[in-house]
XYZ file of C-alpha atoms in Angstrom:
540
model
C -29.309 -60.085 -14.194
C -28.920 -60.232 -17.350
C -26.965 -56.968 -18.209
C -28.010 -53.762 -20.356
C -27.822 -54.193 -24.163
C -25.680 -51.716 -25.159
C -27.066 -49.631 -28.048
C -24.896 -49.937 -31.278
C -24.518 -45.538 -31.157
C -23.171 -45.077 -27.853
C -19.893 -46.360 -29.012
C -19.748 -43.030 -30.962
C -22.345 -40.650 -28.980
C -21.818 -40.086 -25.610
C -25.313 -41.414 -23.685
C -26.178 -37.558 -22.390
C -25.776 -36.888 -26.265
C -28.065 -39.438 -27.518
C -30.721 -39.155 -25.010
C -31.473 -34.968 -25.807
C -31.268 -36.420 -29.180
C -33.940 -39.113 -28.627
C -35.848 -37.088 -27.064
C -35.750 -33.922 -28.944
C -36.960 -36.238 -32.268
C -39.761 -37.527 -29.613
C -41.095 -34.110 -29.170
C -40.650 -33.392 -32.208
C -42.814 -36.202 -33.922
C -45.692 -36.091 -30.922
C -46.086 -32.678 -32.286
C -46.367 -33.271 -35.884
C -48.781 -36.002 -34.783
C -50.750 -33.624 -33.072
C -50.722 -31.052 -36.257
C -51.411 -33.285 -38.466
C -54.717 -34.794 -36.516
C -55.841 -30.631 -36.192
C -54.753 -29.995 -39.769
C -52.434 -27.821 -38.661
C -49.785 -28.787 -40.056
C -47.842 -25.359 -41.562
C -45.061 -25.312 -44.460
C -42.268 -27.646 -44.033
C -38.983 -25.239 -45.128
C -37.805 -26.454 -47.794
C -38.598 -24.624 -50.798
C -38.963 -28.139 -52.439
C -42.501 -28.101 -50.775
C -43.489 -25.135 -51.004
C -46.131 -25.876 -53.727
C -49.616 -25.605 -53.396
C -50.261 -29.702 -54.430
C -48.276 -29.707 -50.876
C -50.662 -27.880 -48.734
C -53.345 -29.292 -50.256
C -52.843 -33.237 -50.002
C -52.450 -33.994 -45.907
C -50.447 -37.116 -46.318
C -47.992 -36.087 -48.534
C -47.587 -32.788 -46.524
C -47.014 -35.136 -43.688
C -44.674 -37.295 -45.393
C -42.131 -34.055 -46.293
C -42.218 -32.679 -42.568
C -41.929 -36.217 -41.286
C -38.592 -36.060 -43.936
C -37.233 -33.126 -42.538
C -37.507 -34.440 -39.237
C -35.569 -37.575 -40.443
C -32.908 -35.433 -42.083
C -32.392 -33.017 -38.764
C -31.981 -36.066 -36.567
C -29.457 -38.129 -39.030
C -27.426 -34.250 -39.034
C -27.834 -34.141 -35.203
C -25.963 -37.807 -34.605
C -23.650 -37.160 -36.939
C -22.482 -33.676 -35.196
C -22.284 -35.169 -31.756
C -20.500 -38.329 -33.329
C -16.765 -38.815 -32.610
C -14.718 -39.586 -34.587
C -12.645 -37.428 -35.801
C -13.358 -34.374 -37.946
C -12.041 -35.765 -41.390
C -14.826 -38.778 -40.665
C -17.232 -36.472 -39.024
C -17.118 -34.327 -42.525
C -17.583 -37.422 -45.001
C -19.976 -38.964 -42.481
C -21.948 -35.249 -42.836
C -21.748 -35.669 -46.327
C -22.725 -39.307 -46.775
C -25.808 -38.506 -45.004
C -26.391 -35.523 -46.762
C -26.578 -37.852 -50.100
C -28.824 -39.946 -48.841
C -31.079 -37.901 -46.857
C -31.655 -35.081 -50.681
C -32.353 -38.443 -52.532
C -34.858 -40.043 -50.823
C -36.942 -37.052 -50.082
C -40.359 -37.278 -51.075
C -40.338 -34.461 -53.690
C -38.403 -37.246 -56.331
C -40.992 -39.952 -56.566
C -43.480 -39.833 -58.897
C -45.660 -41.537 -55.896
C -45.484 -39.151 -53.374
C -44.810 -35.745 -54.961
C -48.273 -34.240 -55.071
C -47.206 -31.608 -57.281
C -45.831 -33.837 -59.656
C -49.194 -36.114 -59.917
C -51.401 -32.712 -60.499
C -49.383 -32.246 -63.448
C -49.894 -35.157 -64.777
C -53.469 -35.133 -64.164
C -53.819 -31.590 -65.912
C -51.914 -32.224 -68.688
C -53.718 -35.652 -69.479
C -50.235 -37.596 -69.121
C -48.419 -35.083 -71.400
C -46.083 -34.150 -68.394
C -45.008 -37.820 -68.336
C -44.416 -38.520 -71.668
C -42.105 -34.878 -71.895
C -40.359 -36.254 -68.963
C -39.300 -39.517 -70.323
C -38.308 -37.486 -73.875
C -36.078 -35.509 -71.393
C -34.278 -38.266 -69.557
C -33.751 -40.242 -72.399
C -31.850 -37.187 -74.183
C -29.701 -36.599 -71.195
C -29.181 -40.338 -71.000
C -27.852 -39.516 -74.715
C -25.642 -36.769 -73.270
C -24.243 -38.843 -70.116
C -25.571 -35.938 -67.857
C -28.225 -33.752 -66.535
C -29.971 -30.849 -68.453
C -29.488 -28.165 -66.109
C -30.780 -25.781 -68.758
C -31.832 -25.186 -72.283
C -28.903 -25.769 -74.260
C -30.702 -25.333 -77.953
C -31.345 -20.950 -76.341
C -27.301 -20.416 -76.946
C -24.472 -20.459 -78.943
C -21.195 -19.513 -78.630
C -20.004 -16.358 -81.140
C -23.581 -15.606 -81.530
C -25.004 -14.860 -78.000
C -22.102 -16.129 -75.544
C -18.369 -15.213 -76.554
C -19.112 -12.471 -78.627
C -16.687 -9.459 -77.312
C -14.701 -8.715 -80.696
C -11.425 -9.919 -80.807
C -8.823 -12.410 -82.616
C -6.900 -15.276 -81.595
C -3.339 -14.033 -82.288
C -1.397 -16.837 -80.814
C -2.224 -20.806 -80.351
C 0.113 -24.115 -79.270
C -0.721 -27.228 -77.903
C -1.833 -25.677 -74.628
C -3.733 -22.858 -74.923
C -5.347 -19.797 -78.300
C -4.356 -16.238 -76.989
C -6.962 -13.731 -77.945
C -6.524 -10.230 -78.240
C -9.784 -7.952 -78.082
C -10.231 -5.314 -79.990
C -10.723 -1.981 -78.517
C -13.769 0.265 -78.286
C -12.114 3.311 -77.265
C -9.960 5.804 -78.672
C -6.997 5.126 -76.301
C -6.206 2.573 -74.270
C -3.709 2.070 -70.975
C -0.362 1.507 -71.113
C 0.094 -1.495 -69.413
C -1.706 -4.470 -70.861
C -3.936 -7.223 -69.061
C -3.479 -10.722 -69.200
C -6.317 -13.191 -67.714
C -5.982 -16.701 -67.223
C -9.102 -18.485 -66.384
C -9.364 -22.027 -65.072
C -8.383 -24.822 -67.503
C -11.087 -27.110 -65.876
C -14.190 -24.834 -67.519
C -13.804 -22.861 -70.936
C -12.840 -19.285 -70.345
C -16.127 -17.745 -71.496
C -17.579 -17.278 -67.476
C -15.802 -14.365 -68.220
C -17.591 -13.196 -71.452
C -21.239 -14.044 -71.193
C -23.654 -12.069 -72.813
C -22.849 -8.380 -73.193
C -24.946 -7.405 -70.001
C -23.088 -9.606 -67.982
C -19.827 -9.618 -69.541
C -16.462 -9.313 -67.303
C -14.219 -8.766 -70.333
C -16.529 -6.580 -72.541
C -16.742 -4.164 -69.034
C -12.642 -4.063 -68.743
C -12.241 -3.256 -72.517
C -15.208 -0.437 -72.618
C -12.735 1.157 -69.717
C -9.850 1.486 -71.942
C -7.747 -1.601 -70.946
C -5.787 -4.000 -73.288
C -7.510 -7.195 -73.009
C -5.618 -10.633 -73.773
C -7.709 -13.852 -72.361
C -5.706 -17.391 -72.397
C -8.662 -19.586 -73.861
C -7.345 -23.381 -72.459
C -7.674 -26.029 -74.910
C -10.304 -29.331 -74.502
C -7.957 -32.160 -74.734
C -9.936 -35.488 -76.220
C -9.138 -38.770 -75.685
C -8.528 -39.330 -79.294
C -5.888 -36.575 -79.985
C -2.607 -37.875 -81.460
C 0.083 -34.941 -80.069
C 0.978 -35.857 -76.192
C -1.991 -33.177 -74.710
C -2.408 -36.416 -72.570
C 0.584 -35.990 -70.705
C 0.897 -32.504 -70.093
C 2.087 -31.954 -66.221
C 1.836 -29.081 -64.233
C 5.420 -27.516 -65.148
C 3.881 -27.800 -68.929
C 0.948 -25.221 -68.360
C 3.338 -22.999 -66.306
C 5.712 -22.853 -68.828
C 4.430 -23.483 -72.054
C 1.266 -22.114 -71.174
C 0.962 -19.230 -68.668
C 4.242 -17.558 -69.096
C 4.571 -18.163 -72.715
C 1.122 -15.888 -73.014
C 3.346 -13.189 -70.900
C 5.710 -13.485 -73.530
C 3.568 -12.869 -76.253
C 1.278 -10.120 -74.859
C 4.566 -8.652 -73.855
C 6.009 -8.619 -77.481
C 2.647 -7.617 -78.620
C 2.371 -4.413 -76.562
C 6.147 -3.803 -76.672
C 5.346 -3.391 -72.517
C 8.096 -4.829 -70.695
C 6.071 -5.891 -67.727
C 2.610 -6.233 -68.287
C -0.579 -6.778 -65.540
C -2.187 -10.042 -65.129
C -5.739 -11.385 -63.709
C -6.317 -15.146 -62.619
C -9.495 -16.943 -61.768
C -9.936 -19.945 -59.207
C -7.236 -22.275 -60.516
C -6.123 -19.895 -63.494
C -5.272 -18.058 -60.121
C -3.089 -20.640 -58.917
C -1.598 -21.506 -62.218
C -0.867 -17.607 -62.471
C 0.571 -17.283 -58.817
C 2.565 -20.683 -59.383
C 4.018 -19.604 -63.081
C 5.085 -16.202 -61.455
C 7.206 -18.089 -58.824
C 8.699 -19.726 -61.874
C 9.757 -17.023 -63.585
C 11.042 -15.367 -60.399
C 13.381 -18.569 -59.682
C 14.432 -18.311 -63.175
C 15.485 -13.968 -62.399
C 12.102 -12.663 -64.406
C 9.581 -10.507 -63.156
C 7.128 -9.744 -66.244
C 4.607 -8.638 -63.965
C 3.389 -5.306 -62.694
C 0.548 -5.579 -60.476
C -1.541 -9.092 -60.013
C -5.567 -10.227 -59.499
C -6.458 -13.049 -58.003
C -10.264 -14.318 -58.365
C -11.732 -16.885 -55.678
C -8.312 -18.578 -55.429
C -6.229 -20.592 -52.859
C -2.809 -20.651 -52.687
C -3.089 -21.953 -49.257
C -5.148 -25.209 -49.110
C -5.389 -25.579 -45.592
C -9.256 -25.312 -45.987
C -10.756 -26.464 -48.773
C -14.158 -26.336 -47.564
C -16.529 -29.375 -48.758
C -14.135 -30.275 -50.910
C -12.338 -32.309 -48.385
C -14.469 -34.788 -48.382
C -12.613 -36.244 -51.445
C -9.064 -35.819 -50.097
C -7.037 -38.488 -49.319
C -4.008 -40.497 -49.924
C -5.376 -43.727 -51.073
C -8.013 -40.958 -53.241
C -4.297 -39.067 -54.450
C -2.502 -43.041 -55.258
C -5.460 -44.594 -56.858
C -5.642 -41.266 -59.454
C -1.832 -41.892 -59.666
C -1.729 -44.884 -61.048
C -4.711 -44.497 -62.817
C -3.960 -41.136 -64.543
C -0.203 -39.816 -64.030
C 1.326 -41.646 -66.208
C -0.904 -40.390 -69.027
C -4.915 -39.970 -69.797
C -7.503 -37.713 -69.140
C -9.773 -37.394 -66.555
C -12.866 -36.641 -68.120
C -15.020 -33.092 -67.564
C -18.315 -35.031 -66.112
C -16.408 -36.588 -63.096
C -15.743 -33.185 -61.708
C -18.917 -31.796 -63.050
C -20.695 -34.626 -60.775
C -18.379 -33.859 -57.846
C -19.220 -30.389 -57.603
C -23.110 -31.012 -58.315
C -22.786 -33.293 -55.802
C -21.560 -30.845 -53.268
C -25.170 -29.372 -53.054
C -27.130 -31.970 -54.660
C -30.813 -30.212 -53.685
C -30.066 -27.180 -55.943
C -27.707 -28.830 -58.676
C -28.964 -32.360 -58.893
C -32.003 -33.603 -57.430
C -34.179 -30.603 -58.212
C -33.790 -31.074 -62.273
C -35.143 -34.598 -61.822
C -38.190 -33.136 -60.618
C -38.800 -30.430 -63.084
C -37.155 -32.301 -66.016
C -38.106 -36.164 -65.457
C -41.169 -35.912 -63.340
C -42.848 -32.809 -64.098
C -41.333 -32.510 -68.176
C -40.783 -29.488 -67.588
C -37.621 -27.425 -70.288
C -35.751 -26.227 -67.753
C -35.460 -22.138 -68.686
C -31.993 -20.659 -70.623
C -29.258 -19.578 -68.399
C -25.905 -18.997 -69.491
C -24.117 -19.643 -66.364
C -25.504 -22.813 -66.730
C -24.409 -23.590 -70.045
C -21.219 -22.572 -69.340
C -21.450 -24.636 -65.913
C -22.316 -28.058 -68.540
C -19.347 -27.202 -70.820
C -16.555 -28.398 -68.929
C -13.282 -29.803 -70.088
C -10.891 -32.553 -69.729
C -7.713 -32.733 -68.136
C -3.905 -33.761 -68.903
C -3.604 -37.014 -65.904
C -0.370 -35.440 -65.029
C -1.156 -32.151 -64.116
C -4.633 -33.076 -62.395
C -2.348 -35.534 -60.345
C 0.577 -33.282 -59.704
C -2.360 -30.227 -58.619
C -4.617 -32.713 -56.163
C -1.492 -34.037 -54.242
C 0.501 -30.986 -54.057
C -2.426 -28.137 -53.611
C -5.650 -30.203 -52.027
C -3.512 -32.779 -49.958
C -0.121 -31.800 -48.988
C -0.630 -27.864 -49.086
C 3.139 -27.408 -50.768
C 2.201 -24.135 -52.259
C 2.479 -22.576 -49.386
C 5.597 -24.020 -47.842
C 8.513 -21.088 -47.618
C 10.798 -23.902 -48.613
C 8.636 -24.119 -51.843
C 8.115 -26.939 -54.124
C 10.295 -27.833 -57.306
C 9.014 -27.142 -60.691
C 10.834 -28.287 -63.869
C 13.932 -28.030 -62.248
C 13.712 -24.635 -60.187
C 11.885 -23.969 -56.352
C 8.796 -22.458 -56.663
C 8.483 -19.545 -53.539
C 5.076 -17.993 -53.694
C 6.932 -15.391 -51.145
C 8.863 -14.266 -54.012
C 5.752 -12.490 -55.281
C 6.148 -8.997 -54.522
C 4.056 -7.324 -56.557
C 0.705 -5.018 -55.882
C -1.727 -7.440 -56.075
C -5.701 -7.487 -55.846
C -6.645 -10.645 -54.051
C -10.683 -11.104 -54.422
C -12.944 -13.754 -52.466
C -16.597 -14.697 -52.390
C -18.371 -14.697 -49.121
C -20.769 -17.781 -49.921
C -18.571 -19.548 -52.002
C -18.075 -23.436 -50.866
C -15.678 -24.477 -53.938
C -12.903 -21.631 -52.071
C -13.746 -20.583 -48.767
C -13.450 -16.722 -48.188
C -10.820 -17.528 -45.785
C -9.096 -19.594 -47.761
C -8.637 -17.350 -49.979
C -7.679 -14.682 -47.141
C -5.337 -16.765 -46.070
C -3.788 -16.893 -49.520
C -3.648 -13.002 -49.778
C -1.100 -12.912 -47.039
C 0.951 -15.294 -48.403
C 2.153 -12.333 -50.816
C 5.047 -10.347 -50.049
C 3.592 -7.362 -51.691
C 0.975 -4.788 -51.198
C -1.873 -6.506 -51.073
C -6.052 -5.022 -51.440
C -8.468 -7.794 -50.022
C -11.970 -7.190 -51.021
C -14.325 -9.825 -50.481
C -18.068 -9.893 -52.295
C -22.117 -11.435 -51.842
C -23.030 -14.366 -53.037
C -20.910 -17.442 -54.233
C -18.105 -19.190 -56.297
C -19.475 -17.715 -59.715
C -22.316 -15.518 -58.724
C -20.170 -13.798 -57.057
C -17.691 -12.488 -59.514
C -20.417 -12.101 -62.593
C -21.943 -9.011 -60.655
C -21.985 -5.909 -63.442
C -22.443 -3.142 -62.278
C -25.110 -2.430 -64.370
C -27.296 -4.914 -62.468
C -27.173 -3.247 -59.023
C -27.275 -6.333 -57.172
C -25.455 -7.730 -54.012
C -22.596 -5.411 -52.239
C -18.979 -5.972 -51.078
C -16.695 -5.983 -48.221
C -13.576 -3.953 -47.678
C -10.955 -2.216 -45.434
C -12.345 1.291 -44.131
C -8.737 3.301 -44.960
C -7.192 2.903 -48.492
C -3.751 0.896 -48.462
C -2.137 -2.613 -47.887
C -3.934 -5.426 -46.315
C -2.415 -5.791 -42.196
C -1.850 -8.830 -42.965
C -1.127 -9.564 -39.152
C -5.210 -9.898 -38.814
C -7.072 -12.752 -39.472
C -10.023 -13.347 -41.450
C -12.285 -12.724 -38.839
C -10.505 -9.728 -37.416
C -10.264 -8.238 -40.797
C -13.911 -8.795 -41.149
C -14.996 -6.964 -38.232
C -12.847 -3.717 -39.620
C -14.487 -4.007 -42.965
C -16.607 -1.690 -44.618
C -19.819 -2.914 -46.423
C -20.620 -1.311 -49.911
C -23.287 -0.931 -52.008
C -23.169 -2.817 -55.672
C -20.831 -4.811 -57.884
C -16.668 -4.624 -56.954
C -16.302 -4.469 -60.290
C -15.730 -0.876 -59.782
C -13.378 -0.976 -56.971
C -11.029 -3.251 -58.901
C -10.909 -0.891 -61.770
C -10.150 1.958 -59.645
C -7.394 -0.083 -58.772
C -6.028 -1.146 -61.773
C -6.128 2.295 -63.677
C -3.530 3.061 -60.550
C -1.553 0.155 -61.809
C -1.721 0.462 -65.490
C -0.047 3.630 -66.948
C -0.510 6.691 -69.095
C -3.585 6.613 -71.841
C -1.833 5.604 -75.019
C -3.314 5.600 -78.600
C -5.287 2.672 -79.174
C -3.758 0.256 -81.812
C -6.147 -0.535 -84.893
C -5.440 -3.571 -85.562
C -4.969 -6.721 -83.155
C -1.979 -8.694 -83.224
C 1.514 -7.811 -84.491
C 3.975 -8.675 -87.370
C 4.756 -11.394 -85.823
C 1.696 -13.145 -84.032
C -1.120 -11.819 -86.530
C -5.119 -12.350 -86.420
C -5.501 -16.711 -86.608
C -9.066 -15.820 -86.825
C -11.778 -14.544 -84.699
C -12.535 -14.922 -80.696
C -14.239 -16.900 -80.183
C -11.497 -18.984 -81.380
C -11.270 -23.059 -81.812
C -10.288 -24.072 -78.765
C -13.778 -23.323 -77.103
C -15.899 -25.215 -79.454
C -14.623 -28.455 -78.607
C -17.027 -30.128 -76.377
C -16.262 -33.010 -73.127
């Protein structure tokens, strides 16, 4: 007798699991056919099929349901594949890209909503979509917001201040006080260098910077330079160590000089927090401890779990980037933007393809998405060191430290009080990684978990009265013996924004009230021009 044919998937999935997936598919397929025959198909789960046009076209409605069944089945197969955790993550990621790309919502021939717009507009929607596509082709990126509605210094980044220092890597902004007294110990903000700083100073209603100034804090902020391919200096050769020494630590020294304070407070957001912590470790290795209290927002110091970004992390890519950029050059901003967008393709890619091109709509004006499209290029040596020593090898958490500029950086030398914030739905900095990062620090740590994602969780002004946050029931330092799940079980959920909690914590570490300075800068560092400065205006 001939041997029974072996199903190719049986090499990766057990026969029992394969049979269970097949049985589930057949049962759901039969149920779909029966519902279609009886005209009782319900609304698909995906919100891309919620409009009435899908409900009124039986064939399109059936196509949407079949797509969801196909997507669920592929995901089940990926989940059951015995191919190792990293390979399974990459398989799931690749399948997600394929599934989202072939959605019937993405094509005019299979999208009744777009067809309806085409008929009602007598072809105008198609012409507008073609215009939108051509304009995006010229820009080299997908438009996610109406960019014509925003202008830096006019309705974005409008908090009053001056540039008081500039070097090849950054401009330092000093914001003008709006209160008669200020806290004696100033606050330096270190934003991520992969985006522009004004995520923290969007519009007056949601500006983190403006809120801090109004609470009586002296606020300084680093505005990182956006290097361009035609720059004639050596910016394309800047290293991680340069960003620490000539970047963060230089800014710290300038703030100390202007305010005449031996120690300042400092806040780092995302990669800015990683830079800040590394810089303060470098200072400690040199016998300096210039920061009184530190705040880290959605920051990873422990890169053991990097979430969805893990699919891009391996030795081969690290070696390729080191060959390509390690000796100099720039990592283009659109490469990073594309990477982050395809972590959530349904929301950040295909949704706009459908609306902008098939329906000819202009996306609504949204300040956060304008900022998201305004990325920065990165010096190659900086990026390659960062990629290998954090995402790939996780060297920053090494108790033995990591070498930078001839010194050994050890995060366990950071003993100042620290406020650590994570966002529960963050797909870029998983909150459990933010929590484990907090456990690396030696000083008193307050850990707070906010609702929503990487950006929306952080930019949550109290006036909006949105969302909630979790923190420890009893005041005091984080019990570093608790893992993240134990901490969450003991945490108390509180309504509204975490900003008020942070302000109360910062007040305890900011010294006495003193008369507000009458001008920005000082004799050593006079104003070089009004905020938002020149570096932030350079687009990639």
